[in-house]
């Protein structure tokens, strides 16, 4: 037998005891994990502030458009019964029979776990979670019609983006006005084209909620190897990004329709994101949210992606078509059109200062084009002839010698 000096024997004994403790602890942690997993498999995700939901988990999706179909597909692929609330029973029957929508993405086959109905009681009465995917401008009227069928306390996940033209409110404001404040709300955003989601292409989004436990539950419920969900508490930041990016996409489409190159498109989108950030800081959003999936990320997808409705709308404007011609031949809603008008009114209401059009030239310029006050070409000329200045207003204090930028200060104080 090998003999070790006393000190070495003591060290070996210590290492043996330490290793034994680690192995024992690992076995204990594994048993706890197994027990936790078994418990989780037999209990549904928690419904915040209202106790656990009824088993099994069921999800209802309000809105049978492209994005409603996409999110219903995401949930159904998780083996969760999913009910789709659509406008009419004829569409519901076609969906249930053919597993395809007769109008939207009609070539895409939907999971068989999706059942469609036009009856709000059937769709909503036993829902554990409800996803709202009705366009922003139609949301208030829709919610007023179905609110009596939505059970108390059931959380709502909104996938709609925009600013209501009548109230200048975001979706968080509309939902609370219609459904009250006695339930939790969450908001999904990020670069996510409906067709790519249905085709199983890798997609990354963010869900924001003041109730972070609800955001975590929804992220776990929806996440898969093809659909990744991050979470946030910055609801206003996510909503601003989701609304403003559609207006920037209209401008990007006009830029392409005018036949301008990559230089112009890249510069336009970058300056548009700067305006988004400036508005976000004014309204209390975190700069990191604007720079994240719901802000810059969604803007890139909407401005450069071939499936973008807002970009396509702007492209046709840049080609010389009138608003009336485009609207008459469009089958889908380009949210940026109405959002643009509301956004300018919101800026005038929320932002202080003189000549706000110089701080938000792209957002104001798109609104003027949509109102018929200038052409896309005139809007481009106006942007290129703006007074020379620093790239960012927020950097003035840095150049004055303080060494700390206003934006840096704001990032640490928000």
XYZ file of C-alpha atoms in Angstrom:
414
model
C 0.000 0.000 0.000
C 1.237 3.479 -0.872
C 2.078 5.519 2.227
C 1.489 9.276 2.166
C 3.020 11.826 4.545
C 0.687 13.113 7.213
C -0.052 16.452 5.505
C -0.825 14.754 2.184
C -3.080 12.218 3.925
C -4.957 15.053 5.601
C -5.432 16.853 2.244
C -6.638 13.691 0.526
C -9.110 13.046 3.339
C -10.391 16.608 3.030
C -10.781 16.297 -0.747
C -12.594 12.956 -0.340
C -15.039 14.473 2.164
C -15.599 17.537 -0.023
C -16.242 15.374 -3.088
C -18.659 13.154 -1.173
C -20.591 16.210 -0.030
C -20.809 17.484 -3.603
C -22.125 14.150 -4.906
C -24.653 13.901 -2.090
C -25.838 17.442 -2.727
C -26.127 16.717 -6.463
C -28.357 13.689 -5.794
C -30.517 15.766 -3.455
C -30.861 18.548 -6.035
C -31.780 15.988 -8.708
C -34.528 14.538 -6.497
C -35.863 18.053 -5.842
C -35.791 18.852 -9.562
C -37.633 15.639 -10.446
C -40.274 16.329 -7.808
C -40.625 19.899 -9.025
C -40.984 18.740 -12.624
C -43.675 16.221 -11.668
C -45.538 18.901 -9.752
C -45.283 21.301 -12.664
C -46.593 18.710 -15.089
C -49.675 18.219 -12.963
C -50.279 21.897 -12.190
C -50.866 24.682 -14.710
C -48.981 27.958 -14.806
C -49.942 30.406 -12.125
C -52.538 33.088 -12.772
C -51.074 36.077 -11.046
C -52.969 37.644 -8.172
C -55.914 35.319 -8.708
C -54.611 31.905 -7.655
C -53.810 29.007 -9.982
C -55.902 28.636 -13.147
C -58.183 25.715 -13.810
C -56.517 22.601 -15.218
C -55.842 21.988 -18.055
C -54.453 25.221 -19.503
C -56.504 26.544 -22.419
C -55.688 29.553 -24.561
C -58.093 31.708 -26.553
C -56.892 33.954 -29.379
C -59.051 36.945 -30.257
C -58.571 37.871 -33.900
C -58.244 35.594 -36.905
C -55.834 37.698 -38.966
C -52.280 36.752 -39.869
C -50.761 37.359 -36.458
C -53.653 35.782 -34.586
C -53.159 32.654 -36.696
C -49.420 32.734 -36.029
C -49.735 32.973 -32.245
C -52.456 30.328 -32.186
C -50.014 28.100 -34.072
C -47.246 28.803 -31.537
C -49.461 27.804 -28.627
C -51.048 24.767 -30.316
C -47.603 23.383 -31.170
C -47.009 23.253 -27.414
C -49.895 20.723 -27.212
C -52.162 23.283 -25.589
C -55.839 23.387 -26.666
C -56.287 26.679 -28.524
C -59.526 28.395 -29.549
C -59.524 31.027 -32.284
C -62.277 33.652 -32.148
C -63.071 34.772 -35.706
C -65.648 37.109 -37.259
C -68.107 34.673 -38.826
C -69.134 31.049 -38.539
C -68.419 30.332 -42.198
C -64.741 31.114 -41.667
C -64.764 29.052 -38.462
C -66.220 26.026 -40.280
C -63.608 26.276 -43.023
C -60.835 26.480 -40.452
C -62.118 23.484 -38.522
C -62.628 21.407 -41.661
C -59.559 22.269 -43.744
C -57.222 23.584 -41.016
C -56.506 26.538 -43.293
C -57.814 30.088 -43.267
C -59.789 30.859 -46.436
C -58.339 34.391 -46.657
C -55.131 34.829 -44.674
C -52.096 32.653 -45.470
C -54.496 30.220 -47.126
C -51.634 27.934 -48.182
C -50.474 27.352 -44.587
C -51.842 24.309 -42.760
C -52.626 25.026 -39.116
C -52.234 22.614 -36.172
C -55.272 20.427 -35.540
C -55.377 21.525 -31.898
C -56.697 24.894 -33.090
C -60.486 25.084 -33.049
C -62.236 28.146 -34.450
C -65.545 29.703 -33.471
C -67.409 32.960 -33.946
C -69.129 32.630 -30.550
C -67.278 34.642 -27.869
C -68.852 32.621 -25.044
C -67.544 29.361 -26.484
C -64.102 30.832 -27.119
C -63.509 32.760 -23.904
C -65.517 31.280 -21.044
C -62.993 28.583 -20.041
C -59.774 30.318 -21.149
C -56.759 30.321 -18.851
C -54.991 32.950 -20.927
C -56.367 35.193 -23.690
C -54.290 36.579 -26.555
C -55.546 39.784 -28.170
C -54.541 40.090 -31.837
C -57.091 42.579 -33.191
C -55.613 45.678 -34.944
C -55.218 48.647 -32.620
C -57.756 50.967 -34.276
C -60.468 48.286 -34.040
C -59.585 47.019 -30.567
C -61.814 49.247 -28.454
C -64.990 48.404 -30.360
C -64.112 44.702 -30.390
C -63.348 44.583 -26.663
C -66.554 46.403 -25.777
C -68.486 43.686 -27.614
C -66.779 40.713 -25.932
C -65.884 42.015 -22.467
C -68.892 40.383 -20.803
C -67.656 36.964 -21.951
C -64.146 37.335 -20.541
C -63.918 35.720 -17.076
C -62.734 37.956 -14.225
C -59.022 37.854 -13.543
C -57.979 36.059 -16.717
C -54.685 37.606 -17.933
C -54.548 39.189 -21.390
C -51.549 39.066 -23.728
C -51.770 41.790 -26.371
C -49.988 41.337 -29.699
C -51.483 44.503 -31.230
C -49.301 47.545 -31.856
C -50.112 51.172 -32.412
C -51.682 54.312 -30.973
C -55.441 54.826 -31.024
C -56.308 57.904 -33.056
C -59.284 58.947 -30.920
C -57.714 58.678 -27.449
C -53.984 58.794 -28.311
C -53.670 55.761 -26.067
C -51.483 52.675 -26.402
C -52.897 49.150 -26.155
C -52.271 49.156 -22.389
C -54.600 52.137 -22.060
C -57.281 50.627 -24.303
C -57.257 47.277 -22.495
C -57.525 48.855 -19.058
C -60.309 51.178 -20.223
C -62.353 48.280 -21.607
C -61.512 45.382 -19.275
C -60.555 47.131 -16.050
C -57.460 47.084 -13.874
C -58.326 43.959 -11.862
C -56.361 41.635 -14.122
C -52.792 41.373 -15.399
C -51.765 42.441 -18.894
C -48.749 41.574 -21.008
C -47.543 42.851 -24.383
C -45.707 40.914 -27.081
C -43.456 42.589 -29.627
C -40.331 42.007 -31.672
C -39.307 41.085 -35.236
C -41.918 38.452 -35.995
C -43.564 38.013 -39.388
C -46.639 35.792 -39.130
C -45.787 33.606 -42.119
C -42.296 32.819 -40.843
C -43.723 31.892 -37.428
C -46.223 29.499 -39.028
C -43.475 27.981 -41.175
C -41.434 27.246 -38.063
C -38.613 29.670 -38.863
C -36.608 30.693 -35.775
C -38.182 33.790 -34.203
C -37.259 35.852 -31.133
C -39.697 38.189 -29.347
C -40.130 39.955 -26.014
C -43.102 39.946 -23.649
C -43.375 42.945 -21.314
C -45.601 43.142 -18.267
C -45.706 45.041 -14.999
C -46.420 41.586 -13.578
C -43.097 39.907 -14.305
C -44.345 36.533 -13.029
C -47.033 36.606 -15.725
C -44.400 37.453 -18.348
C -42.316 34.499 -17.160
C -45.319 32.155 -17.299
C -46.214 33.237 -20.820
C -42.592 32.955 -21.948
C -42.425 29.383 -20.678
C -45.801 28.541 -22.178
C -44.878 29.794 -25.661
C -41.137 29.163 -25.950
C -39.808 26.335 -28.106
C -36.721 25.610 -30.180
C -38.228 27.755 -32.953
C -39.843 30.493 -30.869
C -37.776 32.198 -28.188
C -39.366 34.620 -25.714
C -37.512 37.157 -23.580
C -39.226 39.151 -20.822
C -39.271 42.772 -19.681
C -41.061 45.086 -17.268
C -40.772 48.108 -19.569
C -44.285 48.145 -21.014
C -44.144 51.717 -22.319
C -40.807 51.064 -24.038
C -42.144 47.967 -25.793
C -45.320 49.779 -26.859
C -43.440 52.806 -28.208
C -41.139 50.581 -30.227
C -44.042 48.585 -31.638
C -45.892 51.730 -32.721
C -43.082 53.922 -34.050
C -41.384 51.180 -36.078
C -44.434 50.953 -38.354
C -44.148 54.651 -39.208
C -40.421 54.318 -39.882
C -41.224 51.357 -42.154
C -43.581 53.543 -44.193
C -40.716 55.990 -44.698
C -38.340 53.152 -45.602
C -40.817 51.886 -48.184
C -41.116 55.355 -49.718
C -37.344 55.541 -49.862
C -37.217 52.309 -51.834
C -40.155 53.339 -54.012
C -38.294 56.498 -54.996
C -35.456 54.325 -56.249
C -32.917 55.457 -53.664
C -30.044 53.206 -52.667
C -28.744 51.457 -49.580
C -27.025 54.602 -48.301
C -30.297 56.509 -48.127
C -32.252 53.599 -46.653
C -29.671 52.923 -43.930
C -29.436 56.587 -42.987
C -33.203 56.985 -42.872
C -33.774 53.954 -40.648
C -30.960 54.947 -38.300
C -32.291 58.469 -37.891
C -35.780 57.050 -37.431
C -34.511 54.912 -34.551
C -32.974 58.048 -33.019
C -36.401 59.696 -33.069
C -37.891 56.570 -31.489
C -35.318 56.724 -28.723
C -35.925 60.444 -28.125
C -39.659 59.871 -27.776
C -39.075 56.865 -25.535
C -36.869 58.830 -23.150
C -39.495 61.572 -22.976
C -42.182 59.067 -21.998
C -40.099 57.112 -19.497
C -38.926 54.156 -21.576
C -35.543 52.565 -20.954
C -32.948 53.144 -23.708
C -32.080 49.444 -23.557
C -35.667 48.568 -24.502
C -35.586 50.887 -27.519
C -32.268 49.291 -28.541
C -33.733 45.804 -28.060
C -36.091 43.446 -29.870
C -39.223 45.590 -29.647
C -37.465 48.747 -30.806
C -34.498 48.566 -33.151
C -34.972 44.828 -33.730
C -38.579 45.128 -34.883
C -37.697 48.243 -36.890
C -35.028 46.375 -38.861
C -37.410 43.526 -39.646
C -40.250 45.825 -40.671
C -38.093 48.171 -42.763
C -36.044 45.565 -44.610
C -38.288 42.473 -44.599
C -40.187 41.582 -47.789
C -43.282 40.547 -45.791
C -43.809 43.956 -44.156
C -47.231 45.491 -44.876
C -46.098 48.973 -43.831
C -42.992 48.867 -45.994
C -45.088 47.699 -48.963
C -47.584 50.519 -48.378
C -44.786 53.090 -48.308
C -43.197 51.578 -51.417
C -46.398 52.087 -53.379
C -46.597 55.687 -52.175
C -43.035 56.220 -53.311
C -43.947 54.764 -56.709
C -46.573 57.484 -57.116
C -49.821 55.716 -56.166
C -52.364 57.655 -54.136
C -53.585 56.743 -50.667
C -57.023 55.974 -52.069
C -55.641 53.580 -54.689
C -53.549 51.697 -52.161
C -56.319 51.407 -49.563
C -58.798 50.208 -52.188
C -56.573 47.297 -53.191
C -55.124 46.335 -49.783
C -56.474 43.258 -48.026
C -54.450 43.739 -44.849
C -54.139 46.582 -42.353
C -50.976 48.721 -42.424
C -51.066 49.950 -38.824
C -48.508 52.684 -39.479
C -50.962 54.741 -41.539
C -53.312 55.579 -38.674
C -50.561 55.389 -36.054
C -48.591 58.101 -37.880
C -51.360 60.668 -37.427
C -51.884 59.765 -33.781
C -48.152 59.782 -33.126
C -47.719 63.386 -34.245
C -50.612 64.477 -32.020
C -49.104 62.557 -29.096
C -45.712 64.205 -29.605
C -47.323 67.642 -29.625
C -49.137 66.749 -26.398
C -46.366 64.959 -24.481
C -43.176 66.643 -25.696
C -42.179 70.169 -24.756
C -40.217 72.492 -26.960
C -40.352 74.718 -29.987
C -40.313 73.334 -33.548
C -40.863 69.708 -32.608
C -40.758 68.911 -36.316
C -36.997 69.535 -36.162
C -36.598 66.951 -33.393
C -38.861 64.401 -35.097
C -38.490 65.246 -38.807
C -39.135 61.720 -40.116
C -42.230 61.085 -37.994
C -43.676 64.518 -38.839
C -42.701 64.149 -42.486
C -44.492 60.803 -42.917
C -47.652 62.284 -41.391
C -47.569 65.208 -43.832
C -47.230 62.812 -46.766
C -50.157 60.680 -45.575
C -52.244 63.843 -45.137
C -51.448 64.886 -48.706
C -49.511 67.990 -47.666
C -46.346 66.920 -49.458
C -45.096 64.169 -51.773
C -42.495 61.536 -50.809
C -39.948 63.321 -53.015
C -40.626 66.637 -51.284
C -40.296 64.923 -47.926
C -36.864 63.582 -48.895
C -35.760 67.028 -50.062
C -36.892 68.513 -46.767
C -34.860 65.980 -44.761
C -31.704 66.576 -46.798
C -32.009 70.367 -46.430
C -32.455 70.453 -42.664
C -30.136 72.746 -40.684
C -26.748 71.225 -39.839
C -26.350 70.123 -36.232
C -24.833 67.453 -33.998
C -25.975 63.912 -34.704
C -27.683 63.718 -31.294
C -29.149 66.497 -29.169
C -28.266 64.414 -26.123
C -24.513 64.853 -26.672
C -24.361 68.635 -26.234
C -23.278 68.416 -22.592
C -20.493 65.994 -23.508
C -19.065 68.413 -26.057
C -19.328 71.251 -23.547
C -16.675 69.534 -21.443
C -18.661 67.889 -18.654
C -17.600 64.428 -19.807
C -21.060 63.003 -19.071
C -23.715 62.935 -21.755
C -27.341 63.666 -21.085
C -28.218 60.260 -22.492
C -25.799 58.544 -20.079
C -27.355 60.407 -17.171
C -30.841 59.410 -18.300
C -29.882 55.756 -18.673
C -28.767 55.683 -15.048
C -31.770 57.540 -13.681
C -34.648 55.942 -15.576
